[in-house]
Tab-separated table of C-alpha atoms and ligand atoms in Angstrom:
chain	number	residue	atom	x	y	z
A	1	UNK	CA	89.944	152.701	-95.536
A	2	UNK	CA	86.534	152.217	-97.098
A	3	UNK	CA	85.570	153.885	-100.359
A	4	UNK	CA	82.816	156.453	-100.709
A	5	UNK	CA	79.519	154.822	-101.599
A	6	UNK	CA	77.842	158.227	-101.840
A	7	UNK	CA	79.276	161.379	-103.430
A	8	UNK	CA	77.149	164.487	-103.811
A	9	UNK	CA	78.451	167.762	-105.209
A	10	UNK	CA	76.597	171.082	-105.337
A	11	UNK	CA	73.229	169.383	-105.479
A	12	UNK	CA	70.213	171.595	-106.082
A	13	UNK	CA	66.585	170.493	-105.843
A	14	UNK	CA	63.804	172.963	-106.483
A	15	UNK	CA	60.062	172.624	-105.974
A	16	UNK	CA	57.131	174.862	-106.880
A	17	UNK	CA	58.613	175.959	-110.208
A	18	UNK	CA	61.785	177.100	-108.460
A	19	UNK	CA	60.087	178.993	-105.630
A	20	UNK	CA	61.193	176.449	-103.009
A	21	UNK	CA	64.887	175.597	-102.762
A	22	UNK	CA	64.769	172.222	-100.985
A	23	UNK	CA	68.479	171.432	-101.512
A	24	UNK	CA	70.823	174.377	-101.948
A	25	UNK	CA	74.262	173.426	-103.287
A	26	UNK	CA	74.508	170.468	-100.937
A	27	UNK	CA	77.786	168.544	-100.659
A	28	UNK	CA	78.123	165.161	-98.953
A	29	UNK	CA	80.336	162.087	-98.944
A	30	UNK	CA	79.498	158.864	-97.134
A	31	UNK	CA	81.744	155.824	-96.905
A	32	UNK	CA	80.645	152.270	-97.539
A	33	UNK	CA	79.466	150.668	-94.310
A	34	UNK	CA	79.078	153.950	-92.421
A	35	UNK	CA	76.136	154.592	-90.093
A	36	UNK	CA	75.207	158.257	-90.532
A	37	UNK	CA	72.375	160.078	-88.817
A	38	UNK	CA	70.791	163.189	-90.287
A	39	UNK	CA	69.192	165.804	-88.073
A	40	UNK	CA	67.756	169.227	-88.793
A	41	UNK	CA	64.551	171.241	-88.412
A	42	UNK	CA	61.332	170.324	-90.137
A	43	UNK	CA	61.387	171.509	-93.750
A	44	UNK	CA	65.201	171.695	-93.910
A	45	UNK	CA	65.461	169.147	-96.743
A	46	UNK	CA	66.157	165.830	-94.966
A	47	UNK	CA	63.476	163.822	-96.741
A	48	UNK	CA	64.320	165.478	-100.047
A	49	UNK	CA	67.942	164.388	-99.598
A	50	UNK	CA	66.875	160.802	-98.857
A	51	UNK	CA	64.587	160.789	-101.892
A	52	UNK	CA	67.489	161.925	-104.088
A	53	UNK	CA	69.762	159.219	-102.627
A	54	UNK	CA	67.167	156.552	-103.376
A	55	UNK	CA	66.367	157.905	-106.850
A	56	UNK	CA	62.741	158.398	-105.900
A	57	UNK	CA	63.031	161.835	-107.440
A	58	UNK	CA	65.709	163.621	-109.474
A	59	UNK	CA	67.728	166.706	-108.591
A	60	UNK	CA	67.872	169.791	-110.814
A	61	UNK	CA	71.607	170.542	-110.781
A	62	UNK	CA	74.883	169.213	-109.447
A	63	UNK	CA	76.061	165.629	-109.244
A	64	UNK	CA	74.985	162.644	-107.206
A	65	UNK	CA	76.673	159.282	-107.402
A	66	UNK	CA	75.340	156.381	-105.326
A	67	UNK	CA	76.824	152.869	-105.367
A	68	UNK	CA	78.419	153.580	-108.735
A	69	UNK	CA	75.244	154.953	-110.330
A	70	UNK	CA	75.073	158.473	-111.738
A	71	UNK	CA	71.611	159.527	-110.570
A	72	UNK	CA	71.538	162.649	-112.745
A	73	UNK	CA	71.187	160.469	-115.834
A	74	UNK	CA	67.761	160.605	-117.394
A	75	UNK	CA	66.696	156.998	-117.128
A	76	UNK	CA	64.631	154.512	-115.156
A	77	UNK	CA	66.304	153.696	-111.829
A	78	UNK	CA	63.983	150.901	-110.691
A	79	UNK	CA	66.789	148.336	-111.076
A	80	UNK	CA	69.120	150.514	-108.975
A	81	UNK	CA	66.441	150.896	-106.312
A	82	UNK	CA	65.623	147.226	-105.985
A	83	UNK	CA	69.277	146.138	-106.026
A	84	UNK	CA	70.989	148.790	-103.933
A	85	UNK	CA	68.432	150.526	-101.717
A	86	UNK	CA	66.208	149.533	-98.812
A	87	UNK	CA	63.709	152.186	-97.721
A	88	UNK	CA	62.119	152.458	-94.305
A	89	UNK	CA	59.621	155.275	-93.807
A	90	UNK	CA	57.944	156.755	-90.743
A	91	UNK	CA	54.709	155.085	-91.751
A	92	UNK	CA	55.440	151.569	-92.840
A	93	UNK	CA	53.524	151.684	-96.181
A	94	UNK	CA	52.592	148.012	-95.986
A	95	UNK	CA	49.880	146.904	-98.390
A	96	UNK	CA	46.836	146.030	-96.257
A	97	UNK	CA	45.366	143.295	-98.438
A	98	UNK	CA	48.629	141.370	-98.740
A	99	UNK	CA	49.917	139.131	-95.954
A	100	UNK	CA	53.071	139.949	-94.043
A	101	UNK	CA	55.050	137.444	-96.106
A	102	UNK	CA	53.628	138.770	-99.386
A	103	UNK	CA	54.511	142.336	-98.393
A	104	UNK	CA	58.125	141.297	-97.821
A	105	UNK	CA	58.207	139.525	-101.210
A	106	UNK	CA	57.272	142.691	-103.138
A	107	UNK	CA	60.846	143.913	-103.788
A	108	UNK	CA	61.712	140.515	-105.305
A	109	UNK	CA	58.855	140.474	-107.825
A	110	UNK	CA	60.818	141.946	-110.724
A	111	UNK	CA	63.930	139.876	-110.146
A	112	UNK	CA	64.817	136.416	-111.437
A	113	UNK	CA	64.235	134.825	-108.024
A	114	UNK	CA	61.776	131.903	-108.256
A	115	UNK	CA	58.425	132.090	-106.425
A	116	UNK	CA	59.541	129.356	-104.089
A	117	UNK	CA	62.752	131.178	-103.182
A	118	UNK	CA	60.865	134.440	-102.744
A	119	UNK	CA	58.707	132.819	-100.077
A	120	UNK	CA	61.715	131.178	-98.437
A	121	UNK	CA	63.737	134.383	-98.328
A	122	UNK	CA	60.832	136.469	-97.047
A	123	UNK	CA	59.997	133.993	-94.321
A	124	UNK	CA	63.572	133.527	-93.219
A	125	UNK	CA	64.163	137.244	-92.830
A	126	UNK	CA	60.852	137.554	-90.960
A	127	UNK	CA	62.018	134.770	-88.679
A	128	UNK	CA	65.249	136.646	-87.941
A	129	UNK	CA	63.100	139.613	-86.866
A	130	UNK	CA	60.977	137.399	-84.571
A	131	UNK	CA	57.940	137.515	-86.827
A	132	UNK	CA	57.582	133.818	-87.736
A	133	UNK	CA	54.160	133.617	-86.136
A	134	UNK	CA	52.888	136.550	-88.221
A	135	UNK	CA	53.818	135.547	-91.767
A	136	UNK	CA	50.251	134.748	-92.835
A	137	UNK	CA	48.622	137.621	-90.954
A	138	UNK	CA	47.478	140.864	-92.537
A	139	UNK	CA	49.278	144.054	-91.443
A	140	UNK	CA	46.143	145.482	-89.787
A	141	UNK	CA	46.376	142.706	-87.184
A	142	UNK	CA	49.870	143.766	-86.096
A	143	UNK	CA	51.112	146.294	-83.560
A	144	UNK	CA	53.004	149.410	-84.706
A	145	UNK	CA	56.358	147.919	-83.772
A	146	UNK	CA	55.575	144.662	-85.572
A	147	UNK	CA	54.554	146.538	-88.707
A	148	UNK	CA	57.768	148.506	-88.664
A	149	UNK	CA	59.728	145.248	-88.286
A	150	UNK	CA	57.916	143.935	-91.366
A	151	UNK	CA	58.901	147.124	-93.194
A	152	UNK	CA	62.513	146.509	-92.146
A	153	UNK	CA	62.291	142.927	-93.446
A	154	UNK	CA	60.966	144.255	-96.753
A	155	UNK	CA	63.804	146.802	-96.937
A	156	UNK	CA	66.420	144.104	-96.328
A	157	UNK	CA	65.147	141.248	-98.418
A	158	UNK	CA	67.194	142.078	-101.531
A	159	UNK	CA	70.363	142.644	-99.441
A	160	UNK	CA	70.684	146.337	-100.343
A	161	UNK	CA	74.016	148.104	-99.982
A	162	UNK	CA	72.284	151.152	-98.463
A	163	UNK	CA	69.362	151.469	-96.058
A	164	UNK	CA	67.583	154.829	-96.067
A	165	UNK	CA	65.418	155.269	-92.976
A	166	UNK	CA	63.298	158.426	-92.753
A	167	UNK	CA	62.234	158.911	-89.118
A	168	UNK	CA	61.527	155.170	-88.744
A	169	UNK	CA	60.568	155.537	-85.075
A	170	UNK	CA	58.625	158.783	-85.502
A	171	UNK	CA	55.216	157.113	-85.234
A	172	UNK	CA	56.116	154.721	-82.403
A	173	UNK	CA	56.155	155.040	-78.616
A	174	UNK	CA	59.676	155.377	-77.240
A	175	UNK	CA	59.972	151.801	-75.962
A	176	UNK	CA	58.903	150.322	-79.300
A	177	UNK	CA	61.101	152.853	-81.072
A	178	UNK	CA	64.092	151.658	-79.074
A	179	UNK	CA	63.455	148.070	-80.173
A	180	UNK	CA	63.379	149.173	-83.822
A	181	UNK	CA	66.614	151.139	-83.385
A	182	UNK	CA	68.297	148.151	-81.779
A	183	UNK	CA	67.234	146.025	-84.754
A	184	UNK	CA	68.656	148.566	-87.206
A	185	UNK	CA	71.898	148.850	-85.284
A	186	UNK	CA	72.283	145.074	-85.189
A	187	UNK	CA	71.646	144.826	-88.939
A	188	UNK	CA	74.213	147.533	-89.588
A	189	UNK	CA	76.818	145.600	-87.638
A	190	UNK	CA	75.983	142.177	-89.019
A	191	UNK	CA	75.569	143.036	-92.710
A	192	UNK	CA	78.096	145.852	-93.119
A	193	UNK	CA	75.350	147.810	-94.821
A	194	UNK	CA	75.513	151.610	-95.139
A	195	UNK	CA	72.783	152.999	-92.888
A	196	UNK	CA	71.424	156.530	-93.225
A	197	UNK	CA	68.911	157.466	-90.569
A	198	UNK	CA	66.910	160.682	-90.399
A	199	UNK	CA	65.747	161.509	-86.896
A	200	UNK	CA	64.459	164.306	-84.693
A	201	UNK	CA	65.930	162.899	-81.510
A	202	UNK	CA	69.517	163.654	-80.528
A	203	UNK	CA	69.840	160.439	-78.502
A	204	UNK	CA	68.929	158.486	-81.639
A	205	UNK	CA	71.354	160.514	-83.762
A	206	UNK	CA	74.114	159.798	-81.239
A	207	UNK	CA	73.915	156.067	-81.972
A	208	UNK	CA	75.456	156.683	-85.393
A	209	UNK	CA	79.156	156.843	-86.325
A	210	UNK	CA	78.593	160.394	-87.529
A	211	UNK	CA	75.800	162.949	-87.413
A	212	UNK	CA	75.212	165.495	-90.117
A	213	UNK	CA	72.944	168.479	-89.746
A	214	UNK	CA	70.825	169.866	-92.556
A	215	UNK	CA	69.625	173.464	-92.479
A	216	UNK	CA	67.978	175.317	-95.342
A	217	UNK	CA	68.987	172.624	-97.792
A	218	UNK	CA	72.672	172.650	-96.852
A	219	UNK	CA	74.850	170.588	-94.552
A	220	UNK	CA	76.081	172.789	-91.737
A	221	UNK	CA	78.717	170.604	-90.050
B	301	ADP	N1	56.872	167.251	-103.291
B	301	ADP	C1	57.085	168.512	-102.895
B	301	ADP	N2	56.489	169.549	-103.514
B	301	ADP	C2	56.720	170.825	-103.121
B	301	ADP	N3	57.526	171.159	-102.095
B	301	ADP	C3	58.140	170.174	-101.431
B	301	ADP	C4	57.948	168.796	-101.784
B	301	ADP	N4	58.686	168.044	-100.946
B	301	ADP	C5	59.296	168.891	-100.113
B	301	ADP	N5	58.976	170.175	-100.390
B	301	ADP	C6	59.502	171.381	-99.710
B	301	ADP	O1	60.914	171.267	-99.679
B	301	ADP	C7	61.431	171.681	-98.415
B	301	ADP	C8	62.161	170.533	-97.753
B	301	ADP	O2	61.217	169.547	-97.370
B	301	ADP	P1	61.602	168.138	-96.738
B	301	ADP	O3	62.753	167.580	-97.477
B	301	ADP	O4	60.372	167.324	-96.680
B	301	ADP	O5	62.083	168.565	-95.262
B	301	ADP	P2	62.303	167.687	-93.946
B	301	ADP	O6	62.240	166.242	-94.318
B	301	ADP	O7	63.631	168.121	-93.436
B	301	ADP	O8	61.209	168.075	-93.011
B	301	ADP	C9	60.241	172.203	-97.632
B	301	ADP	O9	60.148	173.580	-97.846
B	301	ADP	C10	59.072	171.477	-98.254
B	301	ADP	O10	57.894	172.197	-98.112
B	302	MG	MG1	61.000	164.706	-93.619
């Protein structure tokens, strides 16, 4: 039986000086290595939840523990983020004036990995995602699916324990989206990483071990 890698109790996140309740006493436990999909209407709090899990923003009340880190502590979580978390967003957020390889090296910049190893690791992960021929290209020269594969490479390069994917196929046509989902599913199997995937599509959600539904900032199932 795997341990919980995520434990959230009565989490509250407010915006607009308290006028918007984005997370409303949310409770959630996720086990190490689980593949969980998150569905729910637009504005229900899915992205807010992912941002809390990745310490991109801090909650107002309650408790949130991720990979042994207490994320309610008032401190800088950049070390936690680079070590434990890989983010994949709907829009890939690649930096246009860096090459594909350089984009994938970004998460390793503030680590003790040598420049030479950074290049090696970036290029080897790009190779595993069938992007060897693109390493010296700029992102603008790539297709949508290729860019999203680069974003996946960047999310994986530090071997995170958790991948947070916020509608990663939302900006892709369905065929390309299916390729990206197959890549994520394969990574989940091969690396025993915890994968949390926000999606609109029920057929995508059904690929996960478990689906949770968010409504009005609470989990309803
Ligand atoms: N940075 C922000 N500032 C103000 N309100 C926000 C911010 N982010 C999200 N919200 C609000 O919080 C609620 C939840 O949003 P979000 O988590 O983005 O929903 P979802 O991802 O499910 O569409 C919405 O009412 C949204 O308008
Ligand atoms: Mg969202």
